[in-house]
Amino acid sequence: MLRNFSNTLVFSAFALLLALSSVYSITVGPMNISFWQSIQSLTMATNDLAPHINLVIHDIRLPRTLLCMLVGAILAVCGAVMQGLFRNPLAEPGIIGVSAGASLGGALAIVGFAALGVEFPEFMALMVVPIFAFFGGALTTILVYRLGTSKFGTSVTIMLLAGVAISALSGAAIGYLNFIADDQMLRDLSLWSMGSLAGASWGKISLSATTLLILFWFFYKKAMALNALLLGESEAKHLGIPVQRLKRQLILLTAVGVGVTVSVSGLIGFIGLVIPHLGRMLAGPDHRTLLPLSALLGALLMTAADMVARVAVAPAELPVGIVTAIVGAPFFLYLLFQQKGKFV
């Protein structure tokens, strides 16, 4: 009872903080917009604000903030599932190379279908790039899993080394694509590979929201199975859980989530590493609590990182992937220090 009450307080506090942060995020940018003006524009059908202020809020900053929250939530939930699946807090789409594979798939789509992107930019952004990113992420995930898994269990060391190798290969391939790309392709690839939410649109928001709802619905249905996996694969099998089928389902759906986020915002790392760890510190390892809390914290951290990206080098804009890396890389080193000597 006390634990449930404590979790409710944690959820309520972070939900309120996210709501305030999302409104405040709309005020951040080159144009000076106050907190009260943001509330007026968002809550009142008619207001006395200048038309250009309403335009900036509804067509630029609100879509960006919503996409930011959705991307953060997807990455955090996928990270929580991957850590539960591999039973290690170091497992994260970026660390084990899944994001790199998805990025390579997306980069191939950007360069290979550049002409299609000029004629049909929305179709390119919402269909072609996500599909290529999904297949890139899915193939990488399957490869890493097969390399790291044997009859003795899952080796986190091999997973991390495989992730390093795949990231290096993907980086080399993306470098080659940069070399053969024309000026416009090169600019698109450069901004996209560093992670940016500047190209937010309602189409990308719809794609991300649909993906988050489907992933969260399925992952939450499997929360008890994920809890059983924490005990070990053999124990989960004894409890009647179809472990191999569950693994395939979780791996493919995680690849879908990573593929969508990479396609709409570029490569953004470490959200899936940091957030689930914080969620377990706050509410424990039960995935019925961890998954919704991770979604909430992921949206909050991404919103904060995007605000920092907009003001750090104003009037220019820092890619948000750089901000998350600055936060996440030291945290990863901290986790490595904690896990020293514990690798399987």
mmCIF file of C-alpha atoms in Angstrom:
data_model
loop_
_atom_site.group_PDB
_atom_site.id
_atom_site.type_symbol
_atom_site.label_atom_id
_atom_site.label_comp_id
_atom_site.label_asym_id
_atom_site.label_seq_id
_atom_site.Cartn_x
_atom_site.Cartn_y
_atom_site.Cartn_z
ATOM 1 C CA MET A 1 0.000 0.000 0.000
ATOM 2 C CA LEU A 2 2.782 2.410 0.967
ATOM 3 C CA ARG A 3 4.726 1.534 -2.184
ATOM 4 C CA ASN A 4 1.689 2.202 -4.387
ATOM 5 C CA PHE A 5 1.096 5.547 -2.682
ATOM 6 C CA SER A 6 4.740 6.487 -3.148
ATOM 7 C CA ASN A 7 4.622 5.563 -6.850
ATOM 8 C CA THR A 8 1.456 7.618 -7.295
ATOM 9 C CA LEU A 9 3.215 10.647 -5.806
ATOM 10 C CA VAL A 10 6.204 10.121 -8.103
ATOM 11 C CA PHE A 11 3.964 9.857 -11.170
ATOM 12 C CA SER A 12 1.943 12.905 -10.181
ATOM 13 C CA ALA A 13 5.029 15.028 -9.508
ATOM 14 C CA PHE A 14 6.711 14.184 -12.806
ATOM 15 C CA ALA A 15 3.466 14.509 -14.775
ATOM 16 C CA LEU A 16 3.015 18.036 -13.386
ATOM 17 C CA LEU A 17 6.650 18.856 -14.120
ATOM 18 C CA LEU A 18 6.265 17.571 -17.686
ATOM 19 C CA ALA A 19 3.143 19.684 -18.227
ATOM 20 C CA LEU A 20 4.914 22.813 -16.990
ATOM 21 C CA SER A 21 8.040 22.013 -18.998
ATOM 22 C CA SER A 22 6.056 21.483 -22.189
ATOM 23 C CA VAL A 23 4.409 24.912 -21.858
ATOM 24 C CA TYR A 24 7.711 26.553 -20.935
ATOM 25 C CA SER A 25 9.374 24.872 -23.921
ATOM 26 C CA ILE A 26 7.101 26.888 -26.197
ATOM 27 C CA THR A 27 8.578 30.103 -24.782
ATOM 28 C CA VAL A 28 12.166 29.112 -25.649
ATOM 29 C CA GLY A 29 13.528 30.343 -28.943
ATOM 30 C CA PRO A 30 14.655 33.395 -30.940
ATOM 31 C CA MET A 31 11.262 35.073 -30.619
ATOM 32 C CA ASN A 32 10.426 36.262 -27.115
ATOM 33 C CA ILE A 33 7.173 34.569 -26.022
ATOM 34 C CA SER A 34 6.093 34.629 -22.392
ATOM 35 C CA PHE A 35 4.745 31.726 -20.362
ATOM 36 C CA TRP A 36 1.352 33.416 -20.086
ATOM 37 C CA GLN A 37 1.202 34.027 -23.835
ATOM 38 C CA SER A 38 1.848 30.328 -24.383
ATOM 39 C CA ILE A 39 -1.011 29.385 -22.069
ATOM 40 C CA GLN A 40 -3.309 31.928 -23.740
ATOM 41 C CA SER A 41 -2.543 30.643 -27.219
ATOM 42 C CA LEU A 42 -2.939 26.994 -26.247
ATOM 43 C CA THR A 43 -6.105 27.249 -24.139
ATOM 44 C CA MET A 44 -8.141 30.083 -25.665
ATOM 45 C CA ALA A 45 -9.850 29.737 -29.027
ATOM 46 C CA THR A 46 -9.756 33.505 -29.426
ATOM 47 C CA ASN A 47 -7.110 35.727 -27.851
ATOM 48 C CA ASP A 48 -5.594 39.161 -28.307
ATOM 49 C CA LEU A 49 -2.128 37.908 -29.239
ATOM 50 C CA ALA A 50 -0.528 39.067 -32.480
ATOM 51 C CA PRO A 51 -1.166 36.658 -35.392
ATOM 52 C CA HIS A 52 2.533 35.955 -35.869
ATOM 53 C CA ILE A 53 2.845 34.836 -32.210
ATOM 54 C CA ASN A 54 -0.041 32.380 -32.593
ATOM 55 C CA LEU A 55 1.543 31.178 -35.831
ATOM 56 C CA VAL A 56 4.922 30.538 -34.225
ATOM 57 C CA ILE A 57 3.347 28.738 -31.259
ATOM 58 C CA HIS A 58 0.961 26.491 -33.211
ATOM 59 C CA ASP A 59 2.994 25.803 -36.344
ATOM 60 C CA ILE A 60 6.572 25.687 -35.037
ATOM 61 C CA ARG A 61 7.034 25.355 -31.288
ATOM 62 C CA LEU A 62 4.020 23.226 -30.306
ATOM 63 C CA PRO A 63 4.711 20.546 -32.960
ATOM 64 C CA ARG A 64 8.365 20.509 -31.950
ATOM 65 C CA THR A 65 7.542 20.114 -28.261
ATOM 66 C CA LEU A 66 5.029 17.328 -28.901
ATOM 67 C CA LEU A 67 7.435 15.454 -31.183
ATOM 68 C CA CYS A 68 10.173 15.898 -28.591
ATOM 69 C CA MET A 69 8.017 14.323 -25.873
ATOM 70 C CA LEU A 70 6.931 11.421 -28.095
ATOM 71 C CA VAL A 71 10.467 10.618 -29.242
ATOM 72 C CA GLY A 72 11.758 10.701 -25.662
ATOM 73 C CA ALA A 73 8.949 8.420 -24.471
ATOM 74 C CA ILE A 74 9.525 5.877 -27.274
ATOM 75 C CA LEU A 75 13.287 5.730 -26.716
ATOM 76 C CA ALA A 76 12.877 5.376 -22.940
ATOM 77 C CA VAL A 77 10.279 2.594 -23.202
ATOM 78 C CA CYS A 78 12.373 0.712 -25.781
ATOM 79 C CA GLY A 79 15.410 1.066 -23.510
ATOM 80 C CA ALA A 80 13.476 -0.290 -20.522
ATOM 81 C CA VAL A 81 12.298 -3.295 -22.550
ATOM 82 C CA MET A 82 15.760 -3.993 -23.927
ATOM 83 C CA GLN A 83 17.325 -3.838 -20.459
ATOM 84 C CA GLY A 84 14.648 -6.187 -19.150
ATOM 85 C CA LEU A 85 15.114 -8.540 -22.082
ATOM 86 C CA PHE A 86 18.893 -8.749 -21.693
ATOM 87 C CA ARG A 87 18.719 -8.402 -17.892
ATOM 88 C CA ASN A 88 21.386 -5.722 -17.784
ATOM 89 C CA PRO A 89 21.242 -1.921 -17.322
ATOM 90 C CA LEU A 90 23.917 -1.439 -20.008
ATOM 91 C CA ALA A 91 21.662 -2.692 -22.807
ATOM 92 C CA GLU A 92 20.395 0.273 -24.827
ATOM 93 C CA PRO A 93 19.629 0.698 -28.538
ATOM 94 C CA GLY A 94 22.470 3.169 -29.033
ATOM 95 C CA ILE A 95 25.091 1.278 -27.014
ATOM 96 C CA ILE A 96 24.625 -2.081 -28.752
ATOM 97 C CA GLY A 97 24.489 -0.607 -32.244
ATOM 98 C CA VAL A 98 20.749 -0.762 -32.977
ATOM 99 C CA SER A 99 20.451 2.993 -33.456
ATOM 100 C CA ALA A 100 23.517 2.943 -35.721
ATOM 101 C CA GLY A 101 21.929 0.250 -37.887
ATOM 102 C CA ALA A 102 18.688 2.221 -38.049
ATOM 103 C CA SER A 103 20.650 5.351 -38.945
ATOM 104 C CA LEU A 104 22.387 3.544 -41.789
ATOM 105 C CA GLY A 105 19.023 2.379 -43.111
ATOM 106 C CA GLY A 106 17.650 5.900 -42.931
ATOM 107 C CA ALA A 107 20.760 7.358 -44.577
ATOM 108 C CA LEU A 108 20.458 4.864 -47.448
ATOM 109 C CA ALA A 109 16.872 6.018 -47.948
ATOM 110 C CA ILE A 110 17.839 9.714 -47.886
ATOM 111 C CA VAL A 111 20.580 9.275 -50.501
ATOM 112 C CA GLY A 112 19.002 6.516 -52.586
ATOM 113 C CA PHE A 113 15.593 8.175 -52.855
ATOM 114 C CA ALA A 114 16.660 11.813 -52.928
ATOM 115 C CA ALA A 115 14.585 12.508 -56.039
ATOM 116 C CA LEU A 116 11.492 11.072 -54.367
ATOM 117 C CA GLY A 117 12.157 13.313 -51.358
ATOM 118 C CA VAL A 118 12.038 16.396 -53.573
ATOM 119 C CA GLU A 119 8.729 15.417 -55.193
ATOM 120 C CA PHE A 120 7.016 13.857 -52.171
ATOM 121 C CA PRO A 121 8.759 15.034 -48.982
ATOM 122 C CA GLU A 122 5.992 13.910 -46.580
ATOM 123 C CA PHE A 123 5.804 10.417 -48.115
ATOM 124 C CA MET A 124 9.587 10.217 -47.900
ATOM 125 C CA ALA A 125 9.668 11.324 -44.246
ATOM 126 C CA LEU A 126 6.722 9.233 -43.053
ATOM 127 C CA MET A 127 7.079 6.048 -45.093
ATOM 128 C CA VAL A 128 10.354 5.463 -46.921
ATOM 129 C CA VAL A 129 12.851 6.588 -44.261
ATOM 130 C CA PRO A 130 11.003 4.844 -41.357
ATOM 131 C CA ILE A 131 10.808 1.562 -43.293
ATOM 132 C CA PHE A 132 14.499 1.586 -44.150
ATOM 133 C CA ALA A 133 15.390 2.616 -40.593
ATOM 134 C CA PHE A 134 13.230 -0.193 -39.201
ATOM 135 C CA PHE A 135 14.913 -2.855 -41.309
ATOM 136 C CA GLY A 136 18.338 -1.489 -40.431
ATOM 137 C CA GLY A 137 17.506 -1.539 -36.713
ATOM 138 C CA ALA A 138 15.831 -4.955 -36.878
ATOM 139 C CA LEU A 139 18.744 -6.629 -38.684
ATOM 140 C CA THR A 140 21.208 -5.081 -36.245
ATOM 141 C CA THR A 141 19.175 -6.187 -33.224
ATOM 142 C CA ILE A 142 18.904 -9.756 -34.472
ATOM 143 C CA LEU A 143 22.631 -9.868 -35.266
ATOM 144 C CA VAL A 144 23.647 -8.517 -31.852
ATOM 145 C CA TYR A 145 21.283 -10.904 -30.088
ATOM 146 C CA ARG A 146 22.564 -13.936 -31.989
ATOM 147 C CA LEU A 147 26.189 -12.984 -31.388
ATOM 148 C CA GLY A 148 25.653 -12.373 -27.684
ATOM 149 C CA THR A 149 23.474 -15.397 -26.904
ATOM 150 C CA SER A 150 24.623 -18.958 -26.415
ATOM 151 C CA LYS A 151 23.435 -22.008 -24.492
ATOM 152 C CA PHE A 152 25.137 -20.491 -21.427
ATOM 153 C CA GLY A 153 23.085 -17.297 -21.547
ATOM 154 C CA THR A 154 23.517 -13.768 -22.893
ATOM 155 C CA SER A 155 26.980 -12.213 -22.772
ATOM 156 C CA VAL A 156 26.784 -8.462 -22.273
ATOM 157 C CA THR A 157 30.492 -8.170 -23.143
ATOM 158 C CA ILE A 158 29.945 -9.685 -26.583
ATOM 159 C CA MET A 159 26.853 -7.529 -27.085
ATOM 160 C CA LEU A 160 28.810 -4.362 -26.334
ATOM 161 C CA LEU A 161 31.691 -5.410 -28.588
ATOM 162 C CA ALA A 162 29.247 -6.286 -31.358
ATOM 163 C CA GLY A 163 27.650 -2.882 -30.888
ATOM 164 C CA VAL A 164 31.045 -1.195 -31.251
ATOM 165 C CA ALA A 165 31.762 -3.135 -34.444
ATOM 166 C CA ILE A 166 28.345 -2.458 -35.950
ATOM 167 C CA SER A 167 28.517 1.225 -35.043
ATOM 168 C CA ALA A 168 31.946 1.445 -36.719
ATOM 169 C CA LEU A 169 30.704 -0.279 -39.874
ATOM 170 C CA SER A 170 27.593 1.881 -39.970
ATOM 171 C CA GLY A 171 29.696 4.997 -39.435
ATOM 172 C CA ALA A 172 31.964 3.999 -42.325
ATOM 173 C CA ALA A 173 28.976 3.349 -44.595
ATOM 174 C CA ILE A 174 27.350 6.677 -43.652
ATOM 175 C CA GLY A 175 30.710 8.380 -44.259
ATOM 176 C CA TYR A 176 30.766 6.910 -47.762
ATOM 177 C CA LEU A 177 27.213 8.135 -48.363
ATOM 178 C CA ASN A 178 28.328 11.595 -47.218
ATOM 179 C CA PHE A 179 31.189 11.405 -49.709
ATOM 180 C CA ILE A 180 28.971 10.637 -52.707
ATOM 181 C CA ALA A 181 26.094 12.922 -51.666
ATOM 182 C CA ASP A 182 25.438 16.275 -53.292
ATOM 183 C CA ASP A 183 25.225 19.493 -51.254
ATOM 184 C CA GLN A 184 21.554 19.159 -50.289
ATOM 185 C CA MET A 185 21.878 15.457 -49.399
ATOM 186 C CA LEU A 186 24.993 16.238 -47.380
ATOM 187 C CA ARG A 187 23.222 18.922 -45.381
ATOM 188 C CA ASP A 188 20.212 16.647 -44.741
ATOM 189 C CA LEU A 189 22.468 13.789 -43.651
ATOM 190 C CA SER A 190 24.625 15.965 -41.399
ATOM 191 C CA LEU A 191 21.730 17.541 -39.500
ATOM 192 C CA TRP A 192 19.806 14.274 -39.348
ATOM 193 C CA SER A 193 22.751 12.184 -38.103
ATOM 194 C CA MET A 194 23.355 14.547 -35.150
ATOM 195 C CA GLY A 195 19.726 14.435 -34.051
ATOM 196 C CA SER A 196 17.397 17.365 -34.550
ATOM 197 C CA LEU A 197 13.746 18.131 -33.904
ATOM 198 C CA ALA A 198 13.686 21.274 -36.022
ATOM 199 C CA GLY A 199 11.773 19.513 -38.809
ATOM 200 C CA ALA A 200 8.773 18.648 -36.629
ATOM 201 C CA SER A 201 5.477 18.312 -38.484
ATOM 202 C CA TRP A 202 2.013 17.045 -37.655
ATOM 203 C CA GLY A 203 2.625 14.044 -39.889
ATOM 204 C CA LYS A 204 5.696 13.045 -37.879
ATOM 205 C CA ILE A 205 3.744 13.612 -34.659
ATOM 206 C CA SER A 206 0.946 11.320 -35.861
ATOM 207 C CA LEU A 207 3.449 8.601 -36.826
ATOM 208 C CA SER A 208 5.286 8.874 -33.493
ATOM 209 C CA ALA A 209 2.087 8.968 -31.418
ATOM 210 C CA THR A 210 0.684 5.894 -33.186
ATOM 211 C CA THR A 211 3.980 4.052 -32.701
ATOM 212 C CA LEU A 212 4.125 4.947 -29.000
ATOM 213 C CA LEU A 213 0.541 3.825 -28.369
ATOM 214 C CA ILE A 214 1.050 0.474 -30.116
ATOM 215 C CA LEU A 215 4.412 -0.191 -28.461
ATOM 216 C CA PHE A 216 3.240 0.803 -25.008
ATOM 217 C CA TRP A 217 0.066 -1.282 -25.297
ATOM 218 C CA PHE A 218 2.023 -4.379 -26.295
ATOM 219 C CA PHE A 219 4.925 -3.864 -23.896
ATOM 220 C CA TYR A 220 2.590 -3.250 -20.975
ATOM 221 C CA LYS A 221 0.715 -6.479 -21.798
ATOM 222 C CA LYS A 222 4.062 -8.274 -21.523
ATOM 223 C CA ALA A 223 5.118 -6.508 -18.301
ATOM 224 C CA MET A 224 4.644 -9.605 -16.128
ATOM 225 C CA ALA A 225 6.551 -11.730 -18.663
ATOM 226 C CA LEU A 226 9.397 -9.196 -18.553
ATOM 227 C CA ASN A 227 9.348 -9.410 -14.760
ATOM 228 C CA ALA A 228 9.667 -13.193 -15.035
ATOM 229 C CA LEU A 229 12.592 -12.837 -17.461
ATOM 230 C CA LEU A 230 14.460 -10.912 -14.769
ATOM 231 C CA LEU A 231 14.628 -14.198 -12.848
ATOM 232 C CA GLY A 232 16.293 -15.943 -15.797
ATOM 233 C CA GLU A 233 15.162 -17.630 -18.994
ATOM 234 C CA SER A 234 14.824 -21.113 -17.509
ATOM 235 C CA GLU A 235 12.717 -19.811 -14.614
ATOM 236 C CA ALA A 236 10.503 -17.913 -17.059
ATOM 237 C CA LYS A 237 10.004 -21.075 -19.100
ATOM 238 C CA HIS A 238 8.966 -22.976 -15.973
ATOM 239 C CA LEU A 239 6.354 -20.279 -15.384
ATOM 240 C CA GLY A 240 4.843 -21.073 -18.779
ATOM 241 C CA ILE A 241 6.205 -18.078 -20.719
ATOM 242 C CA PRO A 242 7.115 -18.741 -24.394
ATOM 243 C CA VAL A 243 10.531 -17.133 -24.028
ATOM 244 C CA GLN A 244 11.809 -17.412 -27.600
ATOM 245 C CA ARG A 245 8.608 -16.077 -29.138
ATOM 246 C CA LEU A 246 8.531 -13.262 -26.582
ATOM 247 C CA LYS A 247 12.127 -12.333 -27.406
ATOM 248 C CA ARG A 248 11.411 -12.159 -31.130
ATOM 249 C CA GLN A 249 8.342 -10.000 -30.548
ATOM 250 C CA LEU A 250 10.140 -7.596 -28.213
ATOM 251 C CA ILE A 251 13.198 -7.338 -30.455
ATOM 252 C CA LEU A 252 11.163 -6.549 -33.572
ATOM 253 C CA LEU A 253 8.924 -4.028 -31.814
ATOM 254 C CA THR A 254 11.949 -2.335 -30.258
ATOM 255 C CA ALA A 255 13.438 -2.074 -33.737
ATOM 256 C CA VAL A 256 10.183 -0.481 -34.930
ATOM 257 C CA GLY A 257 10.366 2.107 -32.144
ATOM 258 C CA VAL A 258 14.016 2.925 -32.783
ATOM 259 C CA GLY A 259 13.440 3.037 -36.540
ATOM 260 C CA VAL A 260 10.598 5.532 -36.183
ATOM 261 C CA THR A 261 12.519 7.806 -33.802
ATOM 262 C CA VAL A 262 15.601 7.756 -36.014
ATOM 263 C CA SER A 263 13.495 8.594 -39.075
ATOM 264 C CA VAL A 264 11.702 11.576 -37.495
ATOM 265 C CA SER A 265 14.490 13.043 -35.364
ATOM 266 C CA GLY A 266 17.807 11.513 -36.395
ATOM 267 C CA LEU A 267 20.238 9.728 -34.113
ATOM 268 C CA ILE A 268 19.591 10.560 -30.441
ATOM 269 C CA GLY A 269 21.476 8.431 -27.962
ATOM 270 C CA PHE A 270 21.507 7.554 -24.267
ATOM 271 C CA ILE A 271 17.825 8.290 -23.489
ATOM 272 C CA GLY A 272 17.127 4.554 -23.429
ATOM 273 C CA LEU A 273 20.121 4.015 -21.148
ATOM 274 C CA VAL A 274 19.643 6.748 -18.557
ATOM 275 C CA ILE A 275 15.866 6.842 -18.120
ATOM 276 C CA PRO A 276 15.089 3.176 -17.248
ATOM 277 C CA HIS A 277 17.900 3.230 -14.705
ATOM 278 C CA LEU A 278 16.420 6.334 -13.061
ATOM 279 C CA GLY A 279 12.977 4.729 -13.186
ATOM 280 C CA ARG A 280 14.203 1.661 -11.322
ATOM 281 C CA MET A 281 15.831 3.880 -8.704
ATOM 282 C CA LEU A 282 12.543 5.727 -8.166
ATOM 283 C CA ALA A 283 9.951 2.960 -8.422
ATOM 284 C CA GLY A 284 11.682 -0.410 -8.503
ATOM 285 C CA PRO A 285 12.133 -3.034 -11.259
ATOM 286 C CA ASP A 286 8.458 -3.992 -11.737
ATOM 287 C CA HIS A 287 7.780 -3.279 -15.432
ATOM 288 C CA ARG A 288 4.125 -2.479 -14.724
ATOM 289 C CA THR A 289 5.424 0.651 -13.011
ATOM 290 C CA LEU A 290 8.721 1.057 -14.828
ATOM 291 C CA LEU A 291 7.278 1.291 -18.347
ATOM 292 C CA PRO A 292 4.862 4.201 -17.766
ATOM 293 C CA LEU A 293 7.381 5.983 -15.544
ATOM 294 C CA SER A 294 10.079 5.576 -18.206
ATOM 295 C CA ALA A 295 7.765 7.066 -20.833
ATOM 296 C CA LEU A 296 7.084 10.029 -18.574
ATOM 297 C CA LEU A 297 10.733 10.601 -17.660
ATOM 298 C CA GLY A 298 11.872 10.114 -21.260
ATOM 299 C CA ALA A 299 9.478 12.802 -22.470
ATOM 300 C CA LEU A 300 10.655 15.117 -19.678
ATOM 301 C CA LEU A 301 14.371 14.617 -20.334
ATOM 302 C CA MET A 302 13.989 15.092 -24.084
ATOM 303 C CA THR A 303 12.003 18.280 -23.525
ATOM 304 C CA ALA A 304 14.720 19.612 -21.213
ATOM 305 C CA ALA A 305 17.493 18.584 -23.632
ATOM 306 C CA ASP A 306 15.718 20.288 -26.536
ATOM 307 C CA MET A 307 15.368 23.523 -24.555
ATOM 308 C CA VAL A 308 19.093 23.431 -23.761
ATOM 309 C CA ALA A 309 19.843 22.795 -27.443
ATOM 310 C CA ARG A 310 17.887 25.906 -28.417
ATOM 311 C CA VAL A 311 19.598 28.278 -25.965
ATOM 312 C CA ALA A 312 23.131 26.882 -25.557
ATOM 313 C CA VAL A 313 24.585 28.564 -28.646
ATOM 314 C CA ALA A 314 21.775 31.053 -29.420
ATOM 315 C CA PRO A 315 20.916 32.392 -31.913
ATOM 316 C CA ALA A 316 22.191 29.184 -33.551
ATOM 317 C CA GLU A 317 20.789 25.817 -32.501
ATOM 318 C CA LEU A 318 22.742 22.877 -31.118
ATOM 319 C CA PRO A 319 21.668 19.400 -32.327
ATOM 320 C CA VAL A 320 19.771 17.754 -29.484
ATOM 321 C CA GLY A 321 21.738 14.517 -29.956
ATOM 322 C CA ILE A 322 24.838 16.349 -28.755
ATOM 323 C CA VAL A 323 23.054 17.443 -25.563
ATOM 324 C CA THR A 324 21.835 13.922 -24.738
ATOM 325 C CA ALA A 325 25.340 12.565 -25.392
ATOM 326 C CA ILE A 326 26.853 15.108 -22.979
ATOM 327 C CA VAL A 327 24.447 13.890 -20.296
ATOM 328 C CA GLY A 328 24.438 10.207 -21.194
ATOM 329 C CA ALA A 329 28.104 9.423 -21.828
ATOM 330 C CA PRO A 330 29.258 10.190 -18.232
ATOM 331 C CA PHE A 331 26.269 8.214 -16.929
ATOM 332 C CA PHE A 332 27.299 5.262 -19.096
ATOM 333 C CA LEU A 333 30.839 5.430 -17.692
ATOM 334 C CA TYR A 334 29.337 5.453 -14.188
ATOM 335 C CA LEU A 335 27.312 2.333 -14.991
ATOM 336 C CA LEU A 336 30.389 0.649 -16.460
ATOM 337 C CA PHE A 337 32.269 1.357 -13.242
ATOM 338 C CA GLN A 338 29.393 -0.140 -11.236
ATOM 339 C CA GLN A 339 29.239 -3.208 -13.473
ATOM 340 C CA LYS A 340 33.010 -3.823 -13.462
ATOM 341 C CA GLY A 341 33.669 -7.483 -12.929
ATOM 342 C CA LYS A 342 30.014 -8.457 -13.329
ATOM 343 C CA PHE A 343 29.900 -9.210 -17.050
ATOM 344 C CA VAL A 344 28.633 -12.644 -17.971
#
